[in-house]
mmCIF file of C-alpha atoms in Angstrom:
data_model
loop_
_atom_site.group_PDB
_atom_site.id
_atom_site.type_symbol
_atom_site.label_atom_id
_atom_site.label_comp_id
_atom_site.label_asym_id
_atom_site.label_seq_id
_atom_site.Cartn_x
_atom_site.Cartn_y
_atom_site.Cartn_z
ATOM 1 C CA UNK A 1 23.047 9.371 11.534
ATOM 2 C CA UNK A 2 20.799 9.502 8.422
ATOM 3 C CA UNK A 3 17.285 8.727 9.427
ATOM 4 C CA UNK A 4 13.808 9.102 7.446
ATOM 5 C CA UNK A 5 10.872 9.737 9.550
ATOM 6 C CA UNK A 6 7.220 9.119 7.633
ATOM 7 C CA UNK A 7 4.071 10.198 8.750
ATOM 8 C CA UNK A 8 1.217 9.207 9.251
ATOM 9 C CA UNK A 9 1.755 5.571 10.379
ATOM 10 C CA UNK A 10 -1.413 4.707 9.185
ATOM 11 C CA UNK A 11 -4.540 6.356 6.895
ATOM 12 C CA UNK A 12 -7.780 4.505 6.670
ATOM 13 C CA UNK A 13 -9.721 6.456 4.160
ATOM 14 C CA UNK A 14 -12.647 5.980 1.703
ATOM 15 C CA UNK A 15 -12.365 5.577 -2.176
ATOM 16 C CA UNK A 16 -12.508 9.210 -3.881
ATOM 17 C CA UNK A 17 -10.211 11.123 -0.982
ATOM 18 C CA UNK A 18 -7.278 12.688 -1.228
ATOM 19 C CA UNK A 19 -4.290 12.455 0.569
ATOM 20 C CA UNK A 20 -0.901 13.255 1.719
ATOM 21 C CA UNK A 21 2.352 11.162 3.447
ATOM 22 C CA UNK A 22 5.409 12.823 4.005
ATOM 23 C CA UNK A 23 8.889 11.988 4.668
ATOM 24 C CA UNK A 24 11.278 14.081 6.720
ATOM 25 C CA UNK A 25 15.101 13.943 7.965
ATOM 26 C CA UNK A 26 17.391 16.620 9.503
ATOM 27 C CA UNK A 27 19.605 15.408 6.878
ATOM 28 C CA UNK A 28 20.427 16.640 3.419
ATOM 29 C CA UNK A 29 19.688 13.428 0.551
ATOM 30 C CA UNK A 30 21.116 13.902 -2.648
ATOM 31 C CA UNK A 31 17.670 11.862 -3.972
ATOM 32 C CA UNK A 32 14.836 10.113 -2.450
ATOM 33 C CA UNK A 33 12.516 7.246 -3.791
ATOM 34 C CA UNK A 34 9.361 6.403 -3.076
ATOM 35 C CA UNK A 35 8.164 2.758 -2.970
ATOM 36 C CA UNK A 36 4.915 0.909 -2.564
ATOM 37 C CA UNK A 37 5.210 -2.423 -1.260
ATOM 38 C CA UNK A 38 2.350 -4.757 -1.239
ATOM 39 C CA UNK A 39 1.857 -7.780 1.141
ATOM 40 C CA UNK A 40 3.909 -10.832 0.487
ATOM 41 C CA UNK A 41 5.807 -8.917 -2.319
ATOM 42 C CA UNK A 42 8.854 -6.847 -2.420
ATOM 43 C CA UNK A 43 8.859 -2.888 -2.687
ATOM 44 C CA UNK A 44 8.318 -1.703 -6.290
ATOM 45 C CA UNK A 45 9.848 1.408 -7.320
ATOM 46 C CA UNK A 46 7.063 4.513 -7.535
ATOM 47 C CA UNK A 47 9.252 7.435 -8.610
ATOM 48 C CA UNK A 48 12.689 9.195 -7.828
ATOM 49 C CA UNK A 49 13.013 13.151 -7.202
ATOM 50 C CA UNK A 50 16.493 14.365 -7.381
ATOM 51 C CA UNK A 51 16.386 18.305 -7.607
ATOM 52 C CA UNK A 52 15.375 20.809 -4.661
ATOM 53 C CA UNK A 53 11.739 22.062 -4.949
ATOM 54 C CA UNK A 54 11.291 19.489 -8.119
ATOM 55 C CA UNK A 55 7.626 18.402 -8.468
ATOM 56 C CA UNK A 56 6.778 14.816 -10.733
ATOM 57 C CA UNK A 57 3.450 13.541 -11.465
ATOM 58 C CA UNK A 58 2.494 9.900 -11.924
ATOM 59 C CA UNK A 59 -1.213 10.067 -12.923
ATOM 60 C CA UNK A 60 -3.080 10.425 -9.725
ATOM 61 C CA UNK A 61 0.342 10.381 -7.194
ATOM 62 C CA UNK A 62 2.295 13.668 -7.297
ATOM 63 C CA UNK A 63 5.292 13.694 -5.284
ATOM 64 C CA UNK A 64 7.694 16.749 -4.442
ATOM 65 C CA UNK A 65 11.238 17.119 -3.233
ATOM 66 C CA UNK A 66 11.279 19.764 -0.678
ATOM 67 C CA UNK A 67 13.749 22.730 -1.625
ATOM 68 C CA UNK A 68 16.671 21.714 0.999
ATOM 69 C CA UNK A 69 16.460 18.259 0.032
ATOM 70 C CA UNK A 70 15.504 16.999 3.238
ATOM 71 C CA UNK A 71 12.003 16.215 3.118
ATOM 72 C CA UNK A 72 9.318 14.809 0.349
ATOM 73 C CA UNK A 73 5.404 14.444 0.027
ATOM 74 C CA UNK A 74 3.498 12.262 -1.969
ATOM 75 C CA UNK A 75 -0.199 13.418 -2.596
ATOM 76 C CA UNK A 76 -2.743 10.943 -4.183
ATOM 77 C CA UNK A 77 -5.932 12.191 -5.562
ATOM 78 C CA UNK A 78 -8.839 10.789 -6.218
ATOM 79 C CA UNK A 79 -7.686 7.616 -3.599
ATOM 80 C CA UNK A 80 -9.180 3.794 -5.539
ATOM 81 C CA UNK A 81 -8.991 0.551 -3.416
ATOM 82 C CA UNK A 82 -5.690 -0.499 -6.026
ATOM 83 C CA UNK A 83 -4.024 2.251 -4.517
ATOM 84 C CA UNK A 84 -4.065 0.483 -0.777
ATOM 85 C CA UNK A 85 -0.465 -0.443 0.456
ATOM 86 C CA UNK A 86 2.852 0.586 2.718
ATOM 87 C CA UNK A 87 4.059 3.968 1.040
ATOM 88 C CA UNK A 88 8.042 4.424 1.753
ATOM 89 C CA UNK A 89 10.285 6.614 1.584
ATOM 90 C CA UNK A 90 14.017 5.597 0.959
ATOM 91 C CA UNK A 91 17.212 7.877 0.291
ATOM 92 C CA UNK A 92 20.776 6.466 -0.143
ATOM 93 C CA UNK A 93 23.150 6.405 2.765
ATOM 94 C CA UNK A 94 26.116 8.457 2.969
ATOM 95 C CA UNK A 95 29.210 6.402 1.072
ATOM 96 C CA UNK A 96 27.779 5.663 -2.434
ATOM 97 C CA UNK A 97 26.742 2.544 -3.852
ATOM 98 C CA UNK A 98 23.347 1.203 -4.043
ATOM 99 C CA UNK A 99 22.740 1.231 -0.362
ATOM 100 C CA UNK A 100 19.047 2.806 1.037
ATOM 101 C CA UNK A 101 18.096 3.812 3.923
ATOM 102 C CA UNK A 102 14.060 3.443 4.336
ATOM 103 C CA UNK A 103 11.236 5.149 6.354
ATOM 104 C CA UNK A 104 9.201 3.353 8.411
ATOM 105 C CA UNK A 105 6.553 3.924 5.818
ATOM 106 C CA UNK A 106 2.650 4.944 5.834
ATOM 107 C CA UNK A 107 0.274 2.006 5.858
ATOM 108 C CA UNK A 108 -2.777 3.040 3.350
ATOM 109 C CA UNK A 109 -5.857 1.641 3.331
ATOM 110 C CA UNK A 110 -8.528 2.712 0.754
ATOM 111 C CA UNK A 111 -11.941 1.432 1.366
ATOM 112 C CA UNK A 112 -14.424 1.089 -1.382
ATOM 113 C CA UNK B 1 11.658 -11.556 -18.824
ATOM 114 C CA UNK B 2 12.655 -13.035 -14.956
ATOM 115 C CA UNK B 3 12.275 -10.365 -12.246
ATOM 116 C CA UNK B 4 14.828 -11.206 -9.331
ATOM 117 C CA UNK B 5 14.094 -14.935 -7.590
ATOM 118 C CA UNK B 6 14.407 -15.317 -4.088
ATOM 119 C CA UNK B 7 14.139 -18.897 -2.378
ATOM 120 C CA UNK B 8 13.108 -19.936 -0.532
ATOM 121 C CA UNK B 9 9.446 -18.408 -0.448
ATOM 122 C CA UNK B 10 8.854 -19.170 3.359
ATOM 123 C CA UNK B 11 10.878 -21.030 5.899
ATOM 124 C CA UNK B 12 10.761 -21.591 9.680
ATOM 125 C CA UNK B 13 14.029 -22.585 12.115
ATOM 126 C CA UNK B 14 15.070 -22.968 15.654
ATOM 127 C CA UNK B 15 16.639 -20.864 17.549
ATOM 128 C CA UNK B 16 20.563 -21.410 17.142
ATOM 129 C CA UNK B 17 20.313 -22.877 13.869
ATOM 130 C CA UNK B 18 21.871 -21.675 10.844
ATOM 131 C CA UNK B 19 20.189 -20.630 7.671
ATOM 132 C CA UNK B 20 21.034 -20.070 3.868
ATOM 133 C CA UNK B 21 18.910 -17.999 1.680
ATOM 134 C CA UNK B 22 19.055 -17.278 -1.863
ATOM 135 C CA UNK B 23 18.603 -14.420 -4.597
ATOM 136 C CA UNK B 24 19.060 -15.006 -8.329
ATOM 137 C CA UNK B 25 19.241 -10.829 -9.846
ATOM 138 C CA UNK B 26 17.959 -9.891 -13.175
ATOM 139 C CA UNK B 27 19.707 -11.202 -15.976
ATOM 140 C CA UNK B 28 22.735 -8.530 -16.724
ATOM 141 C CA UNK B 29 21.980 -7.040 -13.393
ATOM 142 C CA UNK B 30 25.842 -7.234 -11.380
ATOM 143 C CA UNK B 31 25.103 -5.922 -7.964
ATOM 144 C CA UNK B 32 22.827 -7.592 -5.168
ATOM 145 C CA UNK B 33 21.946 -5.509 -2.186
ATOM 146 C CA UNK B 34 20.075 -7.523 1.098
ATOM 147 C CA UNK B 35 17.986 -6.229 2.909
ATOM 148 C CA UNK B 36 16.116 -7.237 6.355
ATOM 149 C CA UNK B 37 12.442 -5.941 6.865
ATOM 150 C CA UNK B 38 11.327 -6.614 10.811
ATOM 151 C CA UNK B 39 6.928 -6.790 11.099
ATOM 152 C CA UNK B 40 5.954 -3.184 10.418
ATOM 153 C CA UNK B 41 8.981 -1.780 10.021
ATOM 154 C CA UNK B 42 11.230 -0.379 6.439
ATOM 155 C CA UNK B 43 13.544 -2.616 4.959
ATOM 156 C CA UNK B 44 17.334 -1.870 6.704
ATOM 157 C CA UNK B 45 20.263 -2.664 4.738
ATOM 158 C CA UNK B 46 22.706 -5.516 5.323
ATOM 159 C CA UNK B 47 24.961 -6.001 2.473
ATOM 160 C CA UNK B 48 25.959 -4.630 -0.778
ATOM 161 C CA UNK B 49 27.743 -7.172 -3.457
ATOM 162 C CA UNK B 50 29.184 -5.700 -7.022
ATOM 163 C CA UNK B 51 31.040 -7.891 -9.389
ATOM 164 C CA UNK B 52 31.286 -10.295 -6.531
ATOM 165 C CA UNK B 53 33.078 -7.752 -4.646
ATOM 166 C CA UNK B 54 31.343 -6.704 -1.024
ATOM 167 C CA UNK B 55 30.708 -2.579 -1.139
ATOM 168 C CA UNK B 56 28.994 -2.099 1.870
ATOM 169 C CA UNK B 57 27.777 -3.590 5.111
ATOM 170 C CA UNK B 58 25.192 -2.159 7.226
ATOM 171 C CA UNK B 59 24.824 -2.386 10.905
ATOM 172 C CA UNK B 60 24.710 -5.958 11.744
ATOM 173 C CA UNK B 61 26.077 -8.542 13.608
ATOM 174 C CA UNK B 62 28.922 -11.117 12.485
ATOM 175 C CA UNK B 63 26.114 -13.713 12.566
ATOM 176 C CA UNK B 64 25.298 -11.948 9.213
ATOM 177 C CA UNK B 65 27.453 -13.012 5.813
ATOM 178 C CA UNK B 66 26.954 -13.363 2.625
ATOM 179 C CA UNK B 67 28.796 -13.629 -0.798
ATOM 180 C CA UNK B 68 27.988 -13.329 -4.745
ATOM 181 C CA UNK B 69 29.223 -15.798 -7.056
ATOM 182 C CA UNK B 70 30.819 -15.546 -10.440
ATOM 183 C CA UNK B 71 26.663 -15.731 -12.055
ATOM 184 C CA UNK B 72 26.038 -12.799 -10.345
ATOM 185 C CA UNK B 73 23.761 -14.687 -8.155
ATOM 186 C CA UNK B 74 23.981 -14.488 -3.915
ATOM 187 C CA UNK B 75 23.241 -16.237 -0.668
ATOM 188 C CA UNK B 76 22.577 -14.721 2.310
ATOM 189 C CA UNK B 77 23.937 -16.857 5.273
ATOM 190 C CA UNK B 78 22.874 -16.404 9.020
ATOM 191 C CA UNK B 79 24.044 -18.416 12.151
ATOM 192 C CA UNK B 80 23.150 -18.858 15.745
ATOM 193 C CA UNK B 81 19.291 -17.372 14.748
ATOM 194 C CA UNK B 82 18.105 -15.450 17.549
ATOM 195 C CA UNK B 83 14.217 -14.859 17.670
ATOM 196 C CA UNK B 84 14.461 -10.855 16.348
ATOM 197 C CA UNK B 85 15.583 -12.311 13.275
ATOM 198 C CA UNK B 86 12.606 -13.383 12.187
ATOM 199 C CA UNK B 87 12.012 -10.896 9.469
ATOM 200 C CA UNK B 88 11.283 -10.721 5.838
ATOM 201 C CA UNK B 89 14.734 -10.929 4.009
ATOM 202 C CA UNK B 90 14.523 -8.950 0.581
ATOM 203 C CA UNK B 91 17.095 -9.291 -2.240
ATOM 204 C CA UNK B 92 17.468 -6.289 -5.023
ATOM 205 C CA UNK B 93 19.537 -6.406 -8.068
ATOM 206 C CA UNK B 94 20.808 -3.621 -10.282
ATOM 207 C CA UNK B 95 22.593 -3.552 -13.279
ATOM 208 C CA UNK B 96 25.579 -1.426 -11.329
ATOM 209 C CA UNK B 97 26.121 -1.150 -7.489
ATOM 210 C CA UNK B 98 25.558 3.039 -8.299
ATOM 211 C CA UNK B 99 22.742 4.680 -6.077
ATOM 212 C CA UNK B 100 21.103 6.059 -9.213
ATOM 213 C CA UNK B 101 20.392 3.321 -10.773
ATOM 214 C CA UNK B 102 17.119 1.805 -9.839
ATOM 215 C CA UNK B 103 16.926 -1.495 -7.621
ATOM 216 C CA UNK B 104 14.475 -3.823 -8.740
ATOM 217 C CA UNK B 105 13.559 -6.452 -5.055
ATOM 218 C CA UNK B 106 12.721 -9.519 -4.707
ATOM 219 C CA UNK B 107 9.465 -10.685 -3.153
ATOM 220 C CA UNK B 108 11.489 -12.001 -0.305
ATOM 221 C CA UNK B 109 11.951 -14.827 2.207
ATOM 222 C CA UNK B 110 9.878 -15.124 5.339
ATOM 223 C CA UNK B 111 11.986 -16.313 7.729
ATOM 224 C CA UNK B 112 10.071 -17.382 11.033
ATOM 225 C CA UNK B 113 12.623 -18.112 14.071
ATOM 226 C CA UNK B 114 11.150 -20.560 16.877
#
């Protein structure tokens, strides 16, 4: 069974922090995506990595694929109040098609 | 340009009752994918529709069905509600049902079981 475990639950931090969420599984994705959803709205699409080891940047969010292709980090620098939301994690399930399977996610607050 | 349209926004029913919600995708956008998001909790995935076509069901009860018409649009239709399904019901639309391309969601319905 194809599960995505994120951690930490929750981060309560104050405005000019950084920090780091990850997302882990004992199995192998072909890609993962990483979504920020914020309350009352639907997920919104952050970023996909689909190579082993690949790194992207997204101005203040970097995100990496980890080499076996089973676990990913985001890492925010620099944390602003705008950047205050549930942070998940979501790889496709086994059988194709545009089917996800979704963390948990990590529930960020940033506090002016 | 129209993101994907979910109605409705909010609704509340009794327990046994049936329900009927709605998702219009992106304009050009074939595939809908449902999803169910419980109170703190990720979204978990109920059905996939392409080209009106069901490509995938995820683990849920019979209770759960749903369709796509020839517009491309889809309902989402749920009998005998139990209280656990009160959830936030999110639809996502993508041009083709392939994992690669991105899924745009919905806002969602909040659906409140009493």
């Amino acid at each position: 069974t194809q599960l995505l475990e994120q951690s930490p639950q929750f981060l309560s931090i104050q405005e000019g922090e950084n920090l780091t969420v990850y997302c882990n599984s004992s199995s192998v994705f072909s890609s993962l995506q990483w979504y920020r959803q914020e309350p009352g709205e639907g997920p919104v699409l952050l970023v996909t990595v689909v190579t082993g080891g690949e790194v992207k940047k997204l101005k203040r969010l970097t995100f990496q694929f980890g080499d076996a292709r089973k676990d990913s980090s985001l890492h925010i620098t620099a944390a602003q109040p705008g950047d205050t939301g549930l942070y998940l994690c979501a790889g496709p399930l086994s059988g194709g098609y545009n089917k996800l399977i979704f963390g948990a996610g990590t529930r960020l607050a940033v506090h002016p | 340009d129209a993101g994907v349209t979910q109605s409705p926004t909010h609704l509340i029913k009794t327990r046994g009752q049936h329900v009927t919600l709605r998702c219009s995708p992106i304009s050009g956008h074939k595939s809908v994918s449902w999803y169910q998001q419980v109170l703190g909790q990720g979204p978990q995935f109920i059905f996939q529709y392409y080209e009106k076509e069901e490509r995938g069901r995820g683990n849920f009860p019979d209770r759960f069905s749903a369709r796509q018409f020839p517009n491309y649009s889809s309902e989402l239709n749920v009998n005998a509600l139990l209280l656990g399904d009160s959830a936030l019901y999110l639809c996502a639309s993508s041009l083709t049902g392939d994992v690669s391309i991105e899924a745009f969601f919905g806002q969602g319905t909040r659906l409140t079981v009493v």
